[in-house]
Short mmCIF file of C-alpha atoms in Angstrom, two decimals:
data_model
loop_
_atom_site.label_atom_id
_atom_site.label_comp_id
_atom_site.label_asym_id
_atom_site.label_seq_id
_atom_site.Cartn_x
_atom_site.Cartn_y
_atom_site.Cartn_z
CA UNK A 1 306.21 8.28 150.22
CA UNK A 2 302.49 8.21 150.03
CA UNK A 3 302.57 11.53 151.55
CA UNK A 4 304.20 13.28 148.66
CA UNK A 5 302.25 15.33 146.39
CA UNK A 6 301.14 13.53 143.29
CA UNK A 7 303.16 10.55 144.14
CA UNK A 8 302.48 6.78 143.55
CA UNK A 9 303.42 4.42 146.01
CA UNK A 10 303.24 0.80 146.64
CA UNK A 11 303.54 -0.64 150.16
CA UNK A 12 305.86 -3.52 150.65
CA UNK A 13 304.80 -7.11 151.54
CA UNK A 14 307.58 -8.90 152.94
CA UNK A 15 308.24 -6.43 155.65
CA UNK A 16 311.58 -5.54 154.01
CA UNK A 17 310.68 -2.95 151.51
CA UNK A 18 308.35 -0.57 153.16
CA UNK A 19 307.11 1.79 150.22
CA UNK A 20 308.10 2.06 146.59
CA UNK A 21 307.08 5.44 145.29
CA UNK A 22 307.50 7.45 141.76
CA UNK A 23 307.47 11.01 141.44
CA UNK A 24 308.07 13.66 138.46
CA UNK A 25 309.86 16.69 139.31
CA UNK A 26 307.38 19.11 138.09
CA UNK A 27 304.22 17.89 139.74
CA UNK A 28 302.25 21.00 138.51
CA UNK A 29 302.91 20.14 134.90
CA UNK A 30 299.68 18.77 133.83
CA UNK A 31 300.71 17.48 130.58
CA UNK A 32 303.53 16.62 128.02
CA UNK A 33 303.65 16.79 124.24
CA UNK A 34 305.88 15.09 121.52
CA UNK A 35 309.55 16.14 122.14
CA UNK A 36 309.45 17.13 125.77
CA UNK A 37 311.46 15.53 128.58
CA UNK A 38 310.09 13.63 131.80
CA UNK A 39 312.41 13.82 134.58
CA UNK A 40 311.64 12.22 138.40
CA UNK A 41 312.57 10.30 140.80
CA UNK A 42 311.95 6.45 142.27
CA UNK A 43 311.77 6.58 145.95
CA UNK A 44 312.58 3.52 147.73
CA UNK A 45 312.32 3.06 151.64
CA UNK A 46 314.01 -0.20 152.84
CA UNK A 47 313.83 -1.37 156.81
CA UNK A 48 315.90 -4.09 156.47
CA UNK A 49 318.47 -4.74 153.88
CA UNK A 50 317.24 -5.83 150.48
CA UNK A 51 318.79 -7.79 147.70
CA UNK A 52 317.85 -6.77 144.39
CA UNK A 53 318.46 -7.96 140.81
CA UNK A 54 317.68 -4.60 139.48
CA UNK A 55 315.23 -1.61 139.46
CA UNK A 56 314.26 -0.44 135.70
CA UNK A 57 312.00 2.35 134.36
CA UNK A 58 309.31 1.62 131.58
CA UNK A 59 307.22 4.15 129.95
CA UNK A 60 304.72 3.04 127.67
CA UNK A 61 301.87 4.44 125.76
CA UNK A 62 299.22 2.99 123.29
CA UNK A 63 295.61 3.21 121.83
CA UNK A 64 293.13 0.38 122.18
CA UNK A 65 289.94 0.24 120.94
CA UNK A 66 287.88 -3.31 121.68
CA UNK A 67 284.41 -4.36 122.42
CA UNK A 68 282.23 -7.73 122.59
CA UNK A 69 281.63 -10.38 125.27
CA UNK A 70 285.70 -10.22 126.37
CA UNK A 71 285.75 -6.29 127.16
CA UNK A 72 283.20 -6.76 130.04
CA UNK A 73 283.62 -8.48 133.44
CA UNK A 74 286.77 -10.51 134.49
CA UNK A 75 284.56 -13.61 134.29
CA UNK A 76 283.18 -12.99 130.85
CA UNK A 77 286.90 -12.10 129.84
CA UNK A 78 287.97 -15.39 130.72
CA UNK A 79 285.28 -17.10 128.76
CA UNK A 80 285.41 -15.12 125.47
CA UNK A 81 287.57 -13.15 123.61
CA UNK A 82 286.39 -9.70 122.52
CA UNK A 83 284.56 -9.42 119.34
CA UNK A 84 286.56 -6.81 118.00
CA UNK A 85 290.17 -5.39 119.01
CA UNK A 86 292.75 -3.33 117.67
CA UNK A 87 296.29 -1.48 119.26
CA UNK A 88 298.51 0.89 118.12
CA UNK A 89 301.68 1.83 120.00
CA UNK A 90 303.02 5.05 120.35
CA UNK A 91 305.68 4.74 123.38
CA UNK A 92 307.91 2.10 124.53
CA UNK A 93 310.82 3.32 126.68
CA UNK A 94 313.09 0.86 129.07
CA UNK A 95 315.50 2.27 131.47
CA UNK A 96 317.69 0.53 134.13
CA UNK A 97 317.86 2.71 137.22
CA UNK A 98 319.83 0.07 139.36
CA UNK A 99 321.66 -3.00 138.34
CA UNK A 100 324.61 -5.19 140.09
CA UNK A 101 328.12 -4.29 139.48
CA UNK A 102 329.76 -6.26 136.59
CA UNK A 103 330.03 -10.14 137.60
CA UNK A 104 327.66 -9.85 140.39
CA UNK A 105 324.13 -11.34 140.35
CA UNK A 106 322.32 -8.76 143.07
CA UNK A 107 322.97 -5.69 144.62
CA UNK A 108 322.22 -5.22 148.48
CA UNK A 109 320.64 -1.93 149.45
CA UNK A 110 320.96 -0.78 153.17
CA UNK A 111 317.87 0.26 155.18
CA UNK A 112 316.94 3.71 154.68
CA UNK A 113 315.36 5.99 152.24
CA UNK A 114 316.72 5.66 148.51
CA UNK A 115 316.34 8.06 145.67
CA UNK A 116 316.81 6.56 141.95
CA UNK A 117 316.73 9.85 139.30
CA UNK A 118 315.27 8.98 135.89
CA UNK A 119 315.16 11.06 132.46
CA UNK A 120 313.74 10.26 129.17
CA UNK A 121 312.55 12.30 126.17
CA UNK A 122 309.02 11.79 124.14
CA UNK A 123 309.36 10.64 120.66
CA UNK A 124 309.62 13.84 118.33
CA UNK A 125 306.88 12.26 116.16
CA UNK A 126 303.00 13.73 117.03
CA UNK A 127 301.61 11.83 119.92
CA UNK A 128 298.09 11.47 120.12
CA UNK A 129 296.19 12.92 122.72
CA UNK A 130 295.41 11.05 126.03
CA UNK A 131 291.93 9.82 125.85
CA UNK A 132 289.43 7.31 127.76
CA UNK A 133 286.11 6.47 126.19
CA UNK A 134 283.15 3.52 126.16
CA UNK A 135 285.06 1.44 123.47
CA UNK A 136 288.70 2.54 124.14
CA UNK A 137 291.36 4.62 125.11
CA UNK A 138 294.70 6.49 124.57
CA UNK A 139 296.62 6.02 127.47
CA UNK A 140 300.32 6.46 128.84
CA UNK A 141 301.89 5.53 131.59
CA UNK A 142 305.35 5.29 133.75
CA UNK A 143 305.93 2.23 135.75
CA UNK A 144 309.07 1.36 137.91
CA UNK A 145 309.61 -2.21 138.70
CA UNK A 146 311.78 -3.84 141.43
CA UNK A 147 313.35 -7.11 140.76
CA UNK A 148 314.18 -9.16 143.78
CA UNK A 149 315.38 -13.07 143.52
CA UNK A 150 312.92 -15.51 145.00
CA UNK A 151 310.23 -12.87 145.46
CA UNK A 152 307.55 -11.51 142.72
CA UNK A 153 308.70 -8.18 141.17
CA UNK A 154 306.76 -5.11 143.00
CA UNK A 155 305.71 -2.13 140.74
CA UNK A 156 304.37 0.82 141.20
CA UNK A 157 302.68 3.21 137.81
CA UNK A 158 301.58 6.36 137.18
CA UNK A 159 299.59 7.66 134.24
CA UNK A 160 301.53 10.37 132.10
CA UNK A 161 299.08 12.98 130.40
CA UNK A 162 300.09 13.77 126.78
CA UNK A 163 298.45 16.17 124.50
CA UNK A 164 298.93 16.72 121.01
CA UNK A 165 298.61 20.32 120.20
CA UNK A 166 295.90 21.72 117.70
CA UNK A 167 296.56 25.61 116.65
CA UNK A 168 293.26 26.97 115.80
CA UNK A 169 295.19 29.80 114.16
CA UNK A 170 295.91 27.83 111.41
CA UNK A 171 294.12 29.22 108.17
CA UNK A 172 292.01 26.07 107.32
CA UNK A 173 290.71 26.45 110.88
CA UNK A 174 290.09 30.75 110.47
CA UNK A 175 287.73 29.87 107.61
CA UNK A 176 284.00 30.80 108.58
CA UNK A 177 281.33 28.30 108.07
CA UNK A 178 277.88 28.91 106.35
CA UNK A 179 275.01 26.36 105.69
CA UNK A 180 271.50 27.01 104.57
CA UNK A 181 268.47 24.65 104.44
CA UNK A 182 264.59 24.80 104.02
CA UNK A 183 262.12 22.18 105.05
CA UNK A 184 258.36 21.78 104.09
CA UNK A 185 256.42 21.00 107.32
CA UNK A 186 253.30 18.81 106.64
CA UNK A 187 253.06 15.81 104.20
CA UNK A 188 250.68 15.00 101.15
CA UNK A 189 247.80 17.67 101.11
CA UNK A 190 248.51 19.06 104.73
CA UNK A 191 251.65 21.02 103.81
CA UNK A 192 251.75 24.18 105.86
CA UNK A 193 254.50 26.19 104.63
CA UNK A 194 258.26 26.01 104.90
CA UNK A 195 260.73 26.63 107.83
CA UNK A 196 263.97 27.92 106.40
CA UNK A 197 267.34 28.33 108.43
CA UNK A 198 270.85 29.60 107.78
CA UNK A 199 273.53 29.40 110.14
CA UNK A 200 277.47 30.48 110.47
CA UNK A 201 280.24 30.94 112.61
CA UNK A 202 283.23 33.08 112.03
CA UNK A 203 285.43 30.44 112.25
CA UNK A 204 286.10 26.47 112.65
CA UNK A 205 288.60 26.24 115.62
CA UNK A 206 287.83 27.43 119.22
CA UNK A 207 289.48 26.16 122.50
CA UNK A 208 288.03 25.14 125.86
CA UNK A 209 286.31 28.13 127.33
CA UNK A 210 285.67 29.84 124.59
CA UNK A 211 282.20 30.92 123.39
CA UNK A 212 281.05 30.48 120.15
CA UNK A 213 279.03 33.52 118.82
CA UNK A 214 276.26 32.01 116.42
CA UNK A 215 274.93 34.18 113.32
CA UNK A 216 271.56 32.67 112.45
CA UNK A 217 268.38 33.37 110.51
CA UNK A 218 265.27 31.57 110.93
CA UNK A 219 262.05 32.25 108.89
CA UNK A 220 258.81 30.07 109.81
CA UNK A 221 256.27 30.33 107.16
CA UNK A 222 254.64 27.06 108.50
CA UNK A 223 251.37 27.10 110.84
CA UNK A 224 253.06 25.89 113.60
CA UNK A 225 255.17 27.23 116.35
CA UNK A 226 259.03 26.68 116.12
CA UNK A 227 261.76 26.45 118.58
CA UNK A 228 265.52 27.06 117.39
CA UNK A 229 268.33 25.36 119.67
CA UNK A 230 271.96 24.96 119.15
CA UNK A 231 273.88 22.37 120.92
CA UNK A 232 277.66 21.08 120.41
CA UNK A 233 278.26 17.05 119.73
CA UNK A 234 281.04 15.04 120.51
CA UNK A 235 281.23 12.14 117.96
CA UNK A 236 283.50 8.96 119.05
CA UNK A 237 284.50 6.92 116.53
CA UNK A 238 286.13 3.08 117.13
CA UNK A 239 287.83 1.12 114.38
CA UNK A 240 288.69 -2.39 115.35
CA UNK A 241 289.33 -5.66 113.19
CA UNK A 242 287.56 -4.09 110.55
CA UNK A 243 284.44 -2.81 112.24
CA UNK A 244 283.22 0.37 113.56
CA UNK A 245 281.56 1.66 116.53
CA UNK A 246 280.18 5.49 117.37
CA UNK A 247 279.23 7.07 120.34
CA UNK A 248 277.57 10.45 120.13
CA UNK A 249 276.35 12.81 122.79
CA UNK A 250 276.03 16.57 123.49
CA UNK A 251 278.20 18.25 125.59
CA UNK A 252 276.67 21.85 125.44
CA UNK A 253 273.36 23.76 124.40
CA UNK A 254 271.61 26.91 124.32
CA UNK A 255 267.98 27.44 123.31
CA UNK A 256 266.16 30.49 121.37
CA UNK A 257 262.53 32.20 121.82
CA UNK A 258 259.69 30.35 119.94
CA UNK A 259 258.85 32.02 117.03
CA UNK A 260 255.26 32.16 115.80
CA UNK A 261 253.75 31.42 112.55
CA UNK A 262 254.75 33.97 110.08
CA UNK A 263 257.61 35.54 111.74
CA UNK A 264 261.27 35.54 111.66
CA UNK A 265 264.14 35.56 114.22
CA UNK A 266 267.76 36.63 113.76
CA UNK A 267 270.54 35.27 115.97
CA UNK A 268 273.28 38.17 115.85
CA UNK A 269 276.24 36.41 117.82
CA UNK A 270 274.40 34.18 120.30
CA UNK A 271 277.10 32.42 122.25
CA UNK A 272 277.50 28.90 123.34
CA UNK A 273 280.39 28.43 125.59
CA UNK A 274 282.46 25.22 125.22
CA UNK A 275 282.83 23.29 128.33
CA UNK A 276 285.81 21.43 129.60
CA UNK A 277 286.30 18.38 126.78
CA UNK A 278 288.80 16.50 125.28
CA UNK A 279 290.53 18.22 122.35
CA UNK A 280 289.84 17.19 118.68
CA UNK A 281 291.49 13.57 118.06
CA UNK A 282 292.27 13.73 114.39
CA UNK A 283 295.40 11.84 114.01
CA UNK A 284 294.88 8.27 115.44
CA UNK A 285 294.03 5.29 113.20
CA UNK A 286 291.74 3.42 115.44
CA UNK A 287 290.06 6.53 117.77
CA UNK A 288 288.95 9.47 116.38
CA UNK A 289 286.99 12.53 118.36
CA UNK A 290 285.42 15.11 116.35
CA UNK A 291 282.98 17.86 117.23
CA UNK A 292 280.15 20.00 115.30
CA UNK A 293 277.88 22.70 116.12
CA UNK A 294 274.55 21.64 115.45
CA UNK A 295 271.56 24.61 114.98
CA UNK A 296 268.48 23.05 114.53
CA UNK A 297 264.79 23.85 114.90
CA UNK A 298 262.33 21.73 116.83
CA UNK A 299 259.10 21.56 114.93
CA UNK A 300 255.86 20.07 116.67
CA UNK A 301 254.64 16.95 114.82
CA UNK A 302 257.19 16.86 112.39
CA UNK A 303 261.29 15.93 111.79
CA UNK A 304 263.23 18.94 113.20
CA UNK A 305 265.53 20.88 110.85
CA UNK A 306 269.16 20.65 111.40
CA UNK A 307 272.55 22.19 110.13
CA UNK A 308 275.68 20.97 111.59
CA UNK A 309 278.79 22.89 111.33
CA UNK A 310 281.93 21.05 111.43
CA UNK A 311 284.05 22.33 114.82
CA UNK A 312 287.54 21.87 115.87
CA UNK A 313 288.36 21.71 119.43
CA UNK A 314 292.24 22.75 119.60
CA UNK A 315 294.67 23.68 122.38
CA UNK A 316 296.35 26.75 121.16
CA UNK A 317 293.91 29.58 121.31
CA UNK A 318 292.66 32.14 118.79
CA UNK A 319 295.05 35.42 118.87
CA UNK A 320 293.50 37.14 116.22
CA UNK A 321 296.61 39.32 115.42
CA UNK A 322 297.82 37.85 112.16
CA UNK A 323 294.04 37.38 110.86
CA UNK A 324 292.95 41.00 111.82
CA UNK A 325 295.91 42.22 110.14
CA UNK A 326 295.22 40.60 107.06
CA UNK A 327 291.56 41.68 107.20
CA UNK A 328 292.84 45.21 107.53
CA UNK A 329 295.18 44.64 104.77
CA UNK A 330 292.51 43.55 102.40
CA UNK A 331 290.32 46.20 103.33
CA UNK A 332 293.02 49.06 102.91
CA UNK A 333 293.90 47.48 99.47
CA UNK A 334 290.17 47.69 98.56
CA UNK A 335 289.76 51.16 99.61
CA UNK A 336 292.55 52.51 97.89
CA UNK A 337 291.78 50.81 94.35
CA UNK A 338 290.89 54.24 93.45
CA UNK A 339 294.67 54.73 93.16
CA UNK A 340 294.99 52.82 90.27
CA UNK A 341 292.86 55.23 88.25
CA UNK A 342 295.16 57.64 86.23
CA UNK A 343 294.43 61.25 84.80
CA UNK A 344 294.99 62.01 81.23
CA UNK A 345 298.42 63.10 79.90
CA UNK A 346 296.45 66.35 78.12
CA UNK A 347 293.71 67.39 80.25
CA UNK A 348 290.40 68.51 77.92
CA UNK A 349 289.64 72.21 77.94
CA UNK A 350 286.43 73.35 79.46
CA UNK A 351 283.55 73.93 77.16
CA UNK A 352 282.54 77.52 75.95
CA UNK A 353 279.78 79.25 77.97
CA UNK A 354 278.00 80.00 74.62
CA UNK A 355 277.86 76.12 73.56
CA UNK A 356 276.32 75.39 76.48
CA UNK A 357 273.77 78.23 77.03
CA UNK A 358 271.17 79.43 74.25
CA UNK A 359 271.34 82.71 73.06
CA UNK A 360 267.75 83.47 74.47
CA UNK A 361 269.03 82.48 78.02
CA UNK A 362 272.11 84.50 77.62
CA UNK A 363 270.17 87.80 76.72
CA UNK A 364 267.72 86.82 79.61
CA UNK A 365 270.39 87.21 82.11
CA UNK A 366 271.95 90.65 80.93
CA UNK A 367 271.71 93.07 83.66
CA UNK A 368 268.79 95.41 82.87
CA UNK A 369 269.95 98.24 84.60
CA UNK A 370 272.60 100.43 82.33
CA UNK A 371 275.77 101.56 83.54
CA UNK A 372 276.29 104.67 85.45
CA UNK A 373 277.44 107.61 83.64
CA UNK A 374 279.66 108.68 86.61
CA UNK A 375 281.44 107.71 89.50
CA UNK A 376 279.09 109.40 92.06
CA UNK A 377 275.92 107.72 90.49
CA UNK A 378 277.77 104.10 90.79
CA UNK A 379 278.36 104.70 94.27
CA UNK A 380 274.51 104.84 94.84
CA UNK A 381 273.43 102.13 92.39
CA UNK A 382 271.32 99.29 94.31
CA UNK A 383 273.66 96.22 95.75
CA UNK A 384 271.26 93.57 93.69
CA UNK A 385 271.93 95.35 90.46
CA UNK A 386 275.96 94.62 91.29
CA UNK A 387 275.30 90.85 92.10
CA UNK A 388 272.86 90.56 88.98
CA UNK A 389 275.58 91.97 86.95
CA UNK A 390 278.35 89.89 87.98
CA UNK A 391 276.53 86.66 88.80
CA UNK A 392 275.89 84.97 84.96
CA UNK A 393 279.13 86.90 83.56
CA UNK A 394 280.75 83.91 81.06
CA UNK A 395 283.85 82.60 82.51
CA UNK A 396 287.30 83.39 80.31
CA UNK A 397 288.12 81.61 77.27
CA UNK A 398 290.48 78.73 77.91
CA UNK A 399 293.95 78.83 76.61
CA UNK A 400 296.80 76.93 77.28
CA UNK A 401 299.24 79.75 76.93
CA UNK A 402 298.69 82.65 79.50
CA UNK A 403 297.80 85.71 77.61
CA UNK A 404 299.38 87.87 80.43
CA UNK A 405 302.69 86.51 81.15
CA UNK A 406 304.81 88.02 84.38
CA UNK A 407 308.38 88.57 83.83
CA UNK A 408 308.97 87.78 87.32
CA UNK A 409 308.82 83.99 87.95
CA UNK A 410 307.71 83.15 91.58
CA UNK A 411 309.92 80.94 93.34
CA UNK A 412 307.78 80.49 96.75
CA UNK A 413 308.51 76.97 98.38
CA UNK A 414 305.18 74.73 98.52
CA UNK A 415 304.48 72.05 100.97
CA UNK A 416 301.97 69.18 101.41
CA UNK A 417 300.85 67.81 104.53
CA UNK A 418 300.25 64.41 104.65
#
């Protein structure tokens, strides 16, 4: 059965059972989540009749954290127990795939190939993501155990990859993160000036393969040449027997340009791509995996200036639809705020022309040309004189009552194009 893709197989040792294999029906499925159903087959090939007491399937999952003398080589494990150890169980399933009939002790399998299907459902409670670290692991496995009389049990095991989905579209992971810090370079009487750093990311949650745009402003008022950098750090925290172990390492980084003394630099969306890493593990009580985006400045001869922005690596990627609609809606409500302004019920009358123009100004704008005595002379008067005549004429007096009412009411339709 070793030729089956993705199947685990064990070879028999007594010449009767040729092989024992474990196969998942959907071998292309990379991982499972809580509430899903695991379906597969146990494959057994016998060359001679085989007497069985039973064939069972076990599915187990647990988180284990341990360190100390007993966690090293096998020799040290025999002589000493771990200094600290903790364990949490998440999955424990036992199924009987083959058992003797009622009143019988054994069952006889004939030579040939035999298949034993199995099906079980993962708990509906959230399962913690599979993980392997320096001081512990979170592991799920499926094991088939063949029980035979007077012969040691024969088993085959396969690992089951489990993921606890983290949706980066939740409001808590869509909020921008911004930090600012300043540092004086030098000590005592030899200070050379401050270096200031401000960094921001648009949201807190990202997924594997995404590029994080980084916005930063760096001001170098010191006398030294500085180099801005950014990196993604993974922090593993293990808790066992009331003690804590922490492992931190860099998973990706990017470097900026040198900044001379008295100069500034701006990162207007400098990208840092997330490599394939384990998603954030935040729901296990003994193993935690956190991420952070560190934007820092390397200063020669001084301690580096660092800003750490919290980061969550999720599994459900950012779709942007809901947040973009919310942003547009808020922008629309802001731009349309002028609609709340209301016009007065009774508009005021415009001011009289004589009230805003002095008599001297008014007399200065009186046309200097006399009115023509007849129509013939009027036809040949200069055009500029006509323009000046009508240019500074006062508007008619305001009145809410039409001084020239019309007997016929206009009933032409009026339409608005929106």
